[in-house]
Coordinates of C-alpha atoms in Angstrom, one line a residue:
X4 CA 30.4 22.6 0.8
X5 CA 31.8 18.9 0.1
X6 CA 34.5 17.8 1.7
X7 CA 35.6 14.4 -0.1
X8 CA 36.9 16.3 -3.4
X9 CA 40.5 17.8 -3.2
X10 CA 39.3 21.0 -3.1
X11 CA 40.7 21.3 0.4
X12 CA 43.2 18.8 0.2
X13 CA 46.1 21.5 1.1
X14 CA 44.1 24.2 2.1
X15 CA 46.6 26.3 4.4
X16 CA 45.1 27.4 8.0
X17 CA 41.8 25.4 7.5
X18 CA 42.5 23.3 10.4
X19 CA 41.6 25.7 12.9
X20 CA 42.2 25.5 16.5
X21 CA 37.7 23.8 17.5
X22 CA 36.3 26.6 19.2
X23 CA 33.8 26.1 22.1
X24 CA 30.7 27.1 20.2
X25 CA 26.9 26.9 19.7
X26 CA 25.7 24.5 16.9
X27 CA 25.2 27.7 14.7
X28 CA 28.0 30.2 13.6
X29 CA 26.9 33.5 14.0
X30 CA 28.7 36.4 12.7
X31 CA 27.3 38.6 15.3
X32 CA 28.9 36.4 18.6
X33 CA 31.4 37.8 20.6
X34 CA 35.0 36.1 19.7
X35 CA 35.4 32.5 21.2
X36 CA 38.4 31.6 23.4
X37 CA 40.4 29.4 20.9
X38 CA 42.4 26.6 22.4
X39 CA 45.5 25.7 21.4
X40 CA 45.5 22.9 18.6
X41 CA 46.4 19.4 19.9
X42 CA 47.9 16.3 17.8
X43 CA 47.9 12.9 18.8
X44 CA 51.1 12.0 21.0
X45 CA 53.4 8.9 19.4
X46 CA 52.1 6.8 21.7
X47 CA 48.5 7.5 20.5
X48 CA 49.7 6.7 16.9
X49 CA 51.2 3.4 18.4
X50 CA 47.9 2.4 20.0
X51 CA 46.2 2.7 17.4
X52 CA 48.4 1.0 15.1
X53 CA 48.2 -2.2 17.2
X54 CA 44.0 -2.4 16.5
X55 CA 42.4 -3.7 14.4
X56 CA 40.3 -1.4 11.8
X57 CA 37.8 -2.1 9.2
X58 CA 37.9 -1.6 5.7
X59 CA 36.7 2.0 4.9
X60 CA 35.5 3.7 1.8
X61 CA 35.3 1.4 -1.4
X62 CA 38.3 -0.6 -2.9
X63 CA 38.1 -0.9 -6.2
X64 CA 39.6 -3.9 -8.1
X65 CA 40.4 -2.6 -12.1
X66 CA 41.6 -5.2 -14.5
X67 CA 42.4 -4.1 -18.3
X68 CA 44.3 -7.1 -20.4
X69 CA 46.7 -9.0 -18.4
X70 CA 47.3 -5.6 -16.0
X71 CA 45.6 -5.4 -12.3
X72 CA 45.5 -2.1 -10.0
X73 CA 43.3 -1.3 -7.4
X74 CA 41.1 1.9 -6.5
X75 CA 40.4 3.5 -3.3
X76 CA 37.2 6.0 -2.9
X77 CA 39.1 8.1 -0.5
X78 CA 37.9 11.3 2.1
X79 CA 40.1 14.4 2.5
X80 CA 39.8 14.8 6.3
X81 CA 39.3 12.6 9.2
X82 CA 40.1 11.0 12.4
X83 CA 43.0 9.4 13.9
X84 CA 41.8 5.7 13.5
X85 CA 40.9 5.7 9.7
X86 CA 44.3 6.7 8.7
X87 CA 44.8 2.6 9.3
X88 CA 43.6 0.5 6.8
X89 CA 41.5 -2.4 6.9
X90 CA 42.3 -5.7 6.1
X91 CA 41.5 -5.9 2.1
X92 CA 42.7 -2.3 1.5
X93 CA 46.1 -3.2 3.4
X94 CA 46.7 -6.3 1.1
X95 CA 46.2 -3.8 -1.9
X96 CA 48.4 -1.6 -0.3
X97 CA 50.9 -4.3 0.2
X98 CA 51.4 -5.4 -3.2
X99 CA 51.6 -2.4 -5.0
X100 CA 55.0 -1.2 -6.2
X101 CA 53.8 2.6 -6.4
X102 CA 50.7 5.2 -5.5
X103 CA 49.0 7.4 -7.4
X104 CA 46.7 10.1 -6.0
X105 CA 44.1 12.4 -7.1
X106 CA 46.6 15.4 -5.8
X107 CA 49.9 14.4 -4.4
X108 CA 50.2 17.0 -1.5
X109 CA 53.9 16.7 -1.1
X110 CA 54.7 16.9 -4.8
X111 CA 56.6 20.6 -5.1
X112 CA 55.4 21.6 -8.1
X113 CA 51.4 20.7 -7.2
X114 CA 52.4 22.5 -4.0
X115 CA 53.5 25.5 -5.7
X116 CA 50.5 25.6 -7.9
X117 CA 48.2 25.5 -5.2
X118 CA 49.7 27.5 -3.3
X119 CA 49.7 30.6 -6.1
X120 CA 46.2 29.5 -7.2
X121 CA 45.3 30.0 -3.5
X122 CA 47.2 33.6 -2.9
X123 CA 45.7 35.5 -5.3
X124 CA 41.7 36.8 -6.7
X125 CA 41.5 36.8 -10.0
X126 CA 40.6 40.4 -11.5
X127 CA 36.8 38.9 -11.8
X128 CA 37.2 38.1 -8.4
X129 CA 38.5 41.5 -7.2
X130 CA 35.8 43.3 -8.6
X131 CA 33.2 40.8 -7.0
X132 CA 35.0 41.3 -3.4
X133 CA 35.0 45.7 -4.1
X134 CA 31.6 45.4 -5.3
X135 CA 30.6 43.6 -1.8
X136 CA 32.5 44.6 0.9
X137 CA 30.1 43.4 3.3
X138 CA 31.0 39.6 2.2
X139 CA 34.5 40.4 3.6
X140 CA 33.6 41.9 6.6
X141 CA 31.2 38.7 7.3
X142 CA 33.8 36.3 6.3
X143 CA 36.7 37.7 8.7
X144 CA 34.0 38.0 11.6
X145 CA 33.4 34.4 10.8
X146 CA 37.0 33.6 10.5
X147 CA 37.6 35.0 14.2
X148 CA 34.5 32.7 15.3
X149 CA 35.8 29.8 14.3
X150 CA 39.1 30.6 14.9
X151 CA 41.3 30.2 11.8
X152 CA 44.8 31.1 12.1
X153 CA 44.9 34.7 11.4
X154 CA 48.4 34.5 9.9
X155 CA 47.4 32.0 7.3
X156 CA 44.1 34.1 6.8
X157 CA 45.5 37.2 6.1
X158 CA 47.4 36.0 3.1
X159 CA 44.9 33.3 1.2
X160 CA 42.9 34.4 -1.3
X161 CA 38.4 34.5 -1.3
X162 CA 38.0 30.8 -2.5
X163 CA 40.7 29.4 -0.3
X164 CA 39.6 31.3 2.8
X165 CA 35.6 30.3 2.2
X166 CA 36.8 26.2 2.4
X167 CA 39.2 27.4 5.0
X168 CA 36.1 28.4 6.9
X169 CA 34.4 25.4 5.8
X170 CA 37.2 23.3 7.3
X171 CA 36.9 25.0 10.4
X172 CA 33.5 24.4 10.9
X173 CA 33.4 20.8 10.3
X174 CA 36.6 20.8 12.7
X175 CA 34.4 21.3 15.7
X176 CA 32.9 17.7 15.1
X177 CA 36.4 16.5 15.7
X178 CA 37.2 15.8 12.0
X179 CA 41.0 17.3 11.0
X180 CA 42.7 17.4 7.8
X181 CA 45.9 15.8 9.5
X182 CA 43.7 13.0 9.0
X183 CA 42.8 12.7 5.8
X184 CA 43.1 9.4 4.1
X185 CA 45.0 10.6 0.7
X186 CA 47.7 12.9 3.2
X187 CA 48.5 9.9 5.2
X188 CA 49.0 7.8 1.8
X189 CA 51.6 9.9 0.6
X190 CA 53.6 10.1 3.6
X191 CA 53.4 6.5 4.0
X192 CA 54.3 6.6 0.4
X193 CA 57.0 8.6 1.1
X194 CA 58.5 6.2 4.2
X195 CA 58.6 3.5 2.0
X196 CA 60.3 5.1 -0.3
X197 CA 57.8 4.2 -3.1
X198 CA 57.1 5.9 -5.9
X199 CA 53.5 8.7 -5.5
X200 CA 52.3 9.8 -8.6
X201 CA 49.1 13.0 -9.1
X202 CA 46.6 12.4 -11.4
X203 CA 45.0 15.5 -11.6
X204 CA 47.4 17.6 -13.2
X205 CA 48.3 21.1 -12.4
X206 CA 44.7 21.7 -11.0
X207 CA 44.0 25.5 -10.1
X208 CA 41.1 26.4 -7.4
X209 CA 40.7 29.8 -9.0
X210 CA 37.0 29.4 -10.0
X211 CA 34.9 32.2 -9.9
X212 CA 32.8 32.9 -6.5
X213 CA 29.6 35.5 -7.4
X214 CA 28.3 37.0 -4.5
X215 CA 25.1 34.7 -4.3
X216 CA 27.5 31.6 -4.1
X217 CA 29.7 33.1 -0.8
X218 CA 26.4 34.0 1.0
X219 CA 25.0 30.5 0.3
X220 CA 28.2 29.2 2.0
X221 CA 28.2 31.3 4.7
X222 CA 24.6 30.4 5.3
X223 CA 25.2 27.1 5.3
X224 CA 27.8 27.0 7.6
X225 CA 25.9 29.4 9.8
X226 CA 23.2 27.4 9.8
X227 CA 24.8 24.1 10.6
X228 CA 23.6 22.7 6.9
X229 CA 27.4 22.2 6.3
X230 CA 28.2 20.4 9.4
X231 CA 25.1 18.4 8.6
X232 CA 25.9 17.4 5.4
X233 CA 29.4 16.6 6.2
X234 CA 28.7 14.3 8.7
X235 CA 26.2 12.4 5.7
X236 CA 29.0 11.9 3.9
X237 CA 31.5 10.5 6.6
X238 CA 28.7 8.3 7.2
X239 CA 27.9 7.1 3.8
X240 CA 32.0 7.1 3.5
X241 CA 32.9 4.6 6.6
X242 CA 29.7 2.0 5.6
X243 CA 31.0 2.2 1.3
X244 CA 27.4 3.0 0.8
X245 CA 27.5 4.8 -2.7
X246 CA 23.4 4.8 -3.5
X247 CA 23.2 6.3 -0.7
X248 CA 26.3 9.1 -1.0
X249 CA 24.8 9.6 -4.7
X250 CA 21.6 10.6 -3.2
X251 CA 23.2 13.0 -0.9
X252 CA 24.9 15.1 -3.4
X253 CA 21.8 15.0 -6.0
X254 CA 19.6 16.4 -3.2
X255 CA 21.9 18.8 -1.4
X256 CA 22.7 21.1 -3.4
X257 CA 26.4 21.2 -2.1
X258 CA 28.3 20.6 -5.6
X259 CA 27.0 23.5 -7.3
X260 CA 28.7 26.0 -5.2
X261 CA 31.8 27.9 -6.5
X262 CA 31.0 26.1 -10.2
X263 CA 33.1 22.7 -8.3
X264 CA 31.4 19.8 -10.1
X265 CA 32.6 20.9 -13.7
X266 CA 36.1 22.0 -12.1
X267 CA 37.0 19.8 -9.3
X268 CA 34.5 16.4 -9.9
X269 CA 33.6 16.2 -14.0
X270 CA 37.2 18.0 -15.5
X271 CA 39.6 16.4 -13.5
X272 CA 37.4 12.6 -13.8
X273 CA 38.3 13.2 -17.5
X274 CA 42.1 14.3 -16.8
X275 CA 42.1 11.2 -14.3
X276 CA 40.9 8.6 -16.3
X277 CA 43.0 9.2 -19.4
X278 CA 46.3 9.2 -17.3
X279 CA 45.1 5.8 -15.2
X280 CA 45.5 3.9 -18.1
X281 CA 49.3 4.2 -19.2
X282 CA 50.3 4.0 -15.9
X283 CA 48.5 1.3 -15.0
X284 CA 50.4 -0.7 -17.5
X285 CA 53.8 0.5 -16.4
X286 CA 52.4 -0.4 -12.9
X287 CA 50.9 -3.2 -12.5
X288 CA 49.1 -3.8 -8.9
X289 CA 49.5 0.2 -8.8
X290 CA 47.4 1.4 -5.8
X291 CA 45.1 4.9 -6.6
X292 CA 43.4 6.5 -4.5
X293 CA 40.7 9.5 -5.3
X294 CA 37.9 11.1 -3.3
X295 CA 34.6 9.0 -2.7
X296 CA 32.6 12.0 -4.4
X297 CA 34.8 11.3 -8.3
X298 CA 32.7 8.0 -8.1
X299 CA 29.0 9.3 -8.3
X300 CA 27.4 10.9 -10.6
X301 CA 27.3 11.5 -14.4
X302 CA 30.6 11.2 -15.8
X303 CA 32.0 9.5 -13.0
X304 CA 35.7 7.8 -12.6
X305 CA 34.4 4.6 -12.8
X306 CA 32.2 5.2 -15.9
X307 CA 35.2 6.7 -17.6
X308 CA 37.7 3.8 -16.9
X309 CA 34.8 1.5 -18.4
X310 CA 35.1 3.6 -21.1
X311 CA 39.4 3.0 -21.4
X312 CA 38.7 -0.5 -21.4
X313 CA 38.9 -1.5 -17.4
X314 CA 36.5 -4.1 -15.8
X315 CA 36.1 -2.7 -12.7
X316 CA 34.8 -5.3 -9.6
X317 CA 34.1 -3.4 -6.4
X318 CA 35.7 -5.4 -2.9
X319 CA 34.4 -3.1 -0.2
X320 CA 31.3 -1.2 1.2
X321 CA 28.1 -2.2 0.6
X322 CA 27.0 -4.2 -2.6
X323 CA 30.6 -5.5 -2.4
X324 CA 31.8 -8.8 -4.8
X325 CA 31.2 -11.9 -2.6
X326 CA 33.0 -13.9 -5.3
X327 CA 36.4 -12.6 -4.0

């Protein structure tokens, strides 16, 4: 399960509270003793602020006419330090006069959207989850294991609570979605009183899950493939290495569960690109941030702004402009 597209971006309880637990998840362990979550005091925000951080992801530099904006390959959960940015990304950030990102997560109305899509199985699947009772019973076993929030559990629907688990997983490494780089955008956003804009419309997560996709999940996190594969991507993330991040996701068969590359990496690339444009122009030095993952692979962002008419000249990671 990838973590860089905003599948999870406001994914309730998925932050669970790490659990003290083998590399592999087993359904069968007794329940772990689950610590109370811990957040960074102000004064380890303050620390932090005052070091200096390198320039994470790719930064994008899009020209189309006489307009300029720039483009961030963003990931949805993190640590404390990369919520700074470095030095080229903070001049972006700087000069813009608004955001726009993939999902605003403090927009109400994509709130509200999300939050129905992630409330409520679709009749399909219903009838998947009566048909296979067992996939329940293994999910909330798991869910106890790795300690998700039983409140927020109870109440989220099979997609939402199977990246809930996957976000709990990955949590044990130490990466949280308080973290993540597009979150921390928006509420920066928000503090400066600029302007945040979405760009993927009123997305819904209500794909349908067959019983051979939830079991391939809950293998993987089982297994430690999704821890694995997660910390790939971080890597490939931090370094702006995007041969290498292409590779991963052509070779690890991660996309293709749930149906998420048509619904959350090809569809909304489409949706995306069309709505850059116009704002763009009614923005210029506008600042954009999307997950890492919409800039890989066939029909990706940056193929489809080429497409609108953008030059696009990359400023970060590796195989960066030098000319800058």
């Amino acid at each position: 399960m990838a973590l860089a597209g905003g599948a999870l971006l406001a994914t309730p309880g998925a932050q669970a509270r790490a659990p003290q637990s083998p590399a592999s998840t087993s359904t069968a362990a007794a329940p772990l003793q689950c610590p109370a979550p811990t957040l960074p005091s102000p004064a380890d925000y303050q620390a932090e602020a005052q070091r200096q951080h390198p320039d994470q992801g790719v930064l994008w530099e899009l020209r189309k006419g006489e307009h300029t904006a720039y483009l961030l390959g963003t990931i949805h959960l993190g640590k404390l330090p990369w919520i700074y940015p470095g030095p080229r990304t903070a001049q972006a950030l700087r000069a813009a006069p608004a955001i726009a990102l993939e999902l605003n997560p403090l927009d109400p109305q994509t709130l509200q959207t999300l939050m129905q899509a992630m409330a409520r199985d679709s009749d399909a699947q219903q009838l998947v989850m009566r048909n296979n009772p067992q996939l329940r019973t293994r999910m909330d076993a798991m869910a106890q294991t790795l300690c998700v929030e039983r409140s927020s559990w109870q109440g989220m629907a099979t997609i939402p609570k199977i990246l809930a688990l996957a976000v709990a997983d990955v949590s044990r490494d130490g990466y949280s979605m308080a973290f993540g780089i597009d979150l921390n955008l928006a509420l920066e956003t928000a503090q400066e009183q600029l302007d945040a804009m979405g760009l993927g419309g009123k997305d819904s997560l209500a794909n349908l899950a067959t019983p051979d996709d939830i079991t391939k999940v809950l293998d993987d996190i089982r297994s430690g493939k999704s821890r694995e594969i997660t910390s790939d991507l971080v890597r490939h993330w931090q370094s702006g290495d995007l041969a290498a991040l292409e590779t991963l996701m052509r070779t690890c068969n991660c996309m293709d569960d749930l149906g998420m590359k048509t619904a959350m990496l090809d569809d909304r690339n489409r949706r995306m690109a069309e709505r850059i444009s116009p704002l763009v122009a009614q923005h210029p030095k506008l600042f954009i941030a999307v997950g890492l993952l919409h800039m890989v692979g066939d029909n990706n962002l940056l193929q489809l702004l080429q497409k609108e008419g953008f030059t696009v000249r990359q400023l970060t990671g590796k195989g960066a402009d030098s000319a800058q």
